[in-house]
Structure formats: C-alpha cells, structure tokens
Amino acid sequence: QVQLVESGGGLVQAGGSLRLSCAASGRTFIGYVMGWFRQAPGKEREFVAAINWSSGSTYYADSMKGRFTISRDNAKVTVYLQMNSLKPEDSAVYYCTARRGPVVSPPYSYWGQGTQVTVSS
C-alpha cells in the first residue's frame, strides 16, 4: 500500500524559506510522477510542482517558478520541495501526491495527509 508522509511545514516570516519532505513507501516509484499541491482556506487545491521519478524532469506552476524547487532522493525514496522567498499568500496545507507517469496533469492516485505552511507578514 502506497504511503506518502509529509513533514517540514511550520511558521515562517515572509521572505524566509522552508523545505518540505515527502517520504514515500509501498511500491517502486520508477515510472511515477511525484507532485506537490496546496490548498488554502476557502480556495481550490492548486498544483505546485511535480517531478518524474525516473527522468528527474521537473514541472512548476508559473507562480512558483524561480522560488520553489522540487527534487528527489532515490536512496531515501523521498521527494523535497524547497521553498524560498515565501509570501503570505503561500500559506496553505501542502500535499504530496503520486501518479503513474509520464503524464503530469491530474488526477493523482495517492495523497499524503498534508503539512501546514504559514507565512507571516
């Protein structure tokens, strides 16, 4: 059974950085796409970034390009989201997701429980 466990969320001041981690288990993720989505109160869930586990190709929402970086560690079976220059509007619950590749667009099959990121102004 696939499990995705996020960590690394918290409270940070505007302009600061956080690194989210997603520990994945339950199957081999070769051929899978791992993604991050976020959802703020009263808003729809939105795509943040994704990475093809096999090729390492990365994809970003336009508003995150240049500030966020997605990466993976094959040995640790972990996906990371490095978030820099954080803004109050980045405050949301961030979810780790996975789906069979190479398609990056939704729907995603597996979801973590989410980790809260709060950016204070």
Coordinates of C-alpha atoms in Angstrom, one line a residue:
Q1 CA 0.0 0.0 0.0
V2 CA 1.4 3.4 -1.0
Q3 CA 2.1 5.8 1.8
L4 CA 3.2 9.4 1.4
V5 CA 4.2 11.2 4.6
E6 CA 4.9 14.9 4.5
S7 CA 7.0 16.8 7.0
G8 CA 8.7 20.1 7.3
G9 CA 5.8 22.6 7.4
G10 CA 5.6 25.3 10.0
L11 CA 5.6 29.0 10.6
V12 CA 8.0 31.3 8.8
Q13 CA 8.3 35.0 8.2
A14 CA 7.8 36.5 4.7
G15 CA 11.0 36.2 2.7
G16 CA 12.0 33.1 4.6
S17 CA 12.5 29.5 3.4
L18 CA 11.2 26.1 4.2
R19 CA 11.9 22.6 2.9
L20 CA 9.1 20.1 2.8
S21 CA 9.8 16.4 2.7
C22 CA 7.7 13.5 1.5
A23 CA 8.7 10.0 2.5
A24 CA 7.2 7.5 0.0
S25 CA 6.8 3.8 0.6
G26 CA 4.8 0.8 -0.5
R27 CA 6.0 0.3 -4.1
T28 CA 8.7 1.2 -6.5
F29 CA 8.2 4.7 -7.9
I30 CA 10.1 4.2 -11.1
G31 CA 7.8 5.5 -13.8
Y32 CA 5.8 7.6 -11.4
V33 CA 5.3 11.3 -11.2
M34 CA 5.5 12.8 -7.7
G35 CA 3.8 16.1 -7.1
W36 CA 3.1 18.8 -4.6
F37 CA -0.3 20.5 -4.4
R38 CA -1.5 23.1 -1.9
Q39 CA -4.8 24.3 -0.6
A40 CA -5.5 27.5 1.3
P41 CA -8.7 28.1 3.3
G42 CA -11.6 28.8 1.0
K43 CA -9.6 28.1 -2.1
E44 CA -9.4 25.2 -4.5
R45 CA -6.4 22.9 -4.4
E46 CA -3.8 24.0 -6.8
F47 CA -0.8 22.4 -8.5
V48 CA 2.6 23.5 -7.2
A49 CA 5.3 21.3 -8.8
A50 CA 6.0 17.8 -10.0
I51 CA 8.9 15.6 -10.8
N52 CA 9.3 12.5 -13.0
W53 CA 10.9 9.9 -10.7
S54 CA 12.7 8.2 -13.4
S55 CA 14.0 11.0 -15.5
G56 CA 14.1 13.8 -12.9
S57 CA 12.3 16.2 -15.2
T58 CA 10.5 18.9 -13.2
Y59 CA 7.4 20.9 -13.7
Y60 CA 6.2 24.0 -11.9
A61 CA 3.2 26.3 -11.7
D62 CA 4.1 29.6 -13.2
S63 CA 3.7 31.5 -9.9
M64 CA 6.2 29.1 -8.2
K65 CA 9.0 29.2 -10.9
G66 CA 12.2 30.6 -9.5
R67 CA 11.1 30.4 -5.9
F68 CA 10.3 26.7 -5.4
T69 CA 12.5 23.7 -6.3
I70 CA 11.3 20.1 -6.4
S71 CA 13.8 17.3 -6.1
R72 CA 14.0 13.6 -5.2
D73 CA 16.4 11.3 -3.4
N74 CA 16.3 7.8 -4.9
A75 CA 18.1 6.2 -2.0
K76 CA 15.8 7.7 0.6
V77 CA 12.7 7.4 -1.6
T78 CA 11.9 11.0 -0.6
V79 CA 10.7 14.0 -2.5
Y80 CA 11.5 17.5 -1.4
L81 CA 10.1 20.9 -2.0
Q82 CA 12.5 23.8 -1.3
M83 CA 10.5 27.0 -0.9
N84 CA 12.4 30.3 -0.9
S85 CA 11.2 33.9 -0.8
L86 CA 8.0 32.8 0.8
K87 CA 5.0 35.2 0.8
P88 CA 1.9 35.3 3.0
E89 CA -0.1 34.0 0.0
D90 CA 1.9 30.8 0.0
S91 CA 0.2 29.9 3.3
A92 CA -1.7 26.6 2.8
V93 CA -1.7 22.9 3.5
Y94 CA 0.8 21.3 1.2
Y95 CA 0.1 17.8 -0.1
C96 CA 2.4 15.2 -1.6
T97 CA 0.9 13.2 -4.4
A98 CA 1.9 10.4 -6.8
R99 CA 0.5 9.0 -10.0
R100 CA 1.7 6.8 -12.9
G101 CA 3.8 8.8 -15.3
P102 CA 4.7 10.2 -17.7
V103 CA 1.5 12.3 -17.5
V104 CA 1.9 15.2 -15.0
S105 CA -1.6 16.5 -15.0
P106 CA -4.3 15.3 -12.6
P107 CA -5.8 13.1 -11.4
Y108 CA -3.3 11.8 -8.9
S109 CA -3.8 8.4 -7.3
Y110 CA -2.1 8.8 -4.0
W111 CA -2.1 11.6 -1.4
G112 CA -0.4 12.3 1.8
Q113 CA -2.1 13.8 4.8
G114 CA -0.7 17.3 4.2
T115 CA 1.6 19.6 6.1
Q116 CA 0.7 23.2 7.1
V117 CA 2.8 26.1 5.9
T118 CA 2.1 29.5 7.4
V119 CA 3.9 32.6 6.2
S120 CA 3.6 35.7 8.4
S121 CA 3.8 39.2 7.1

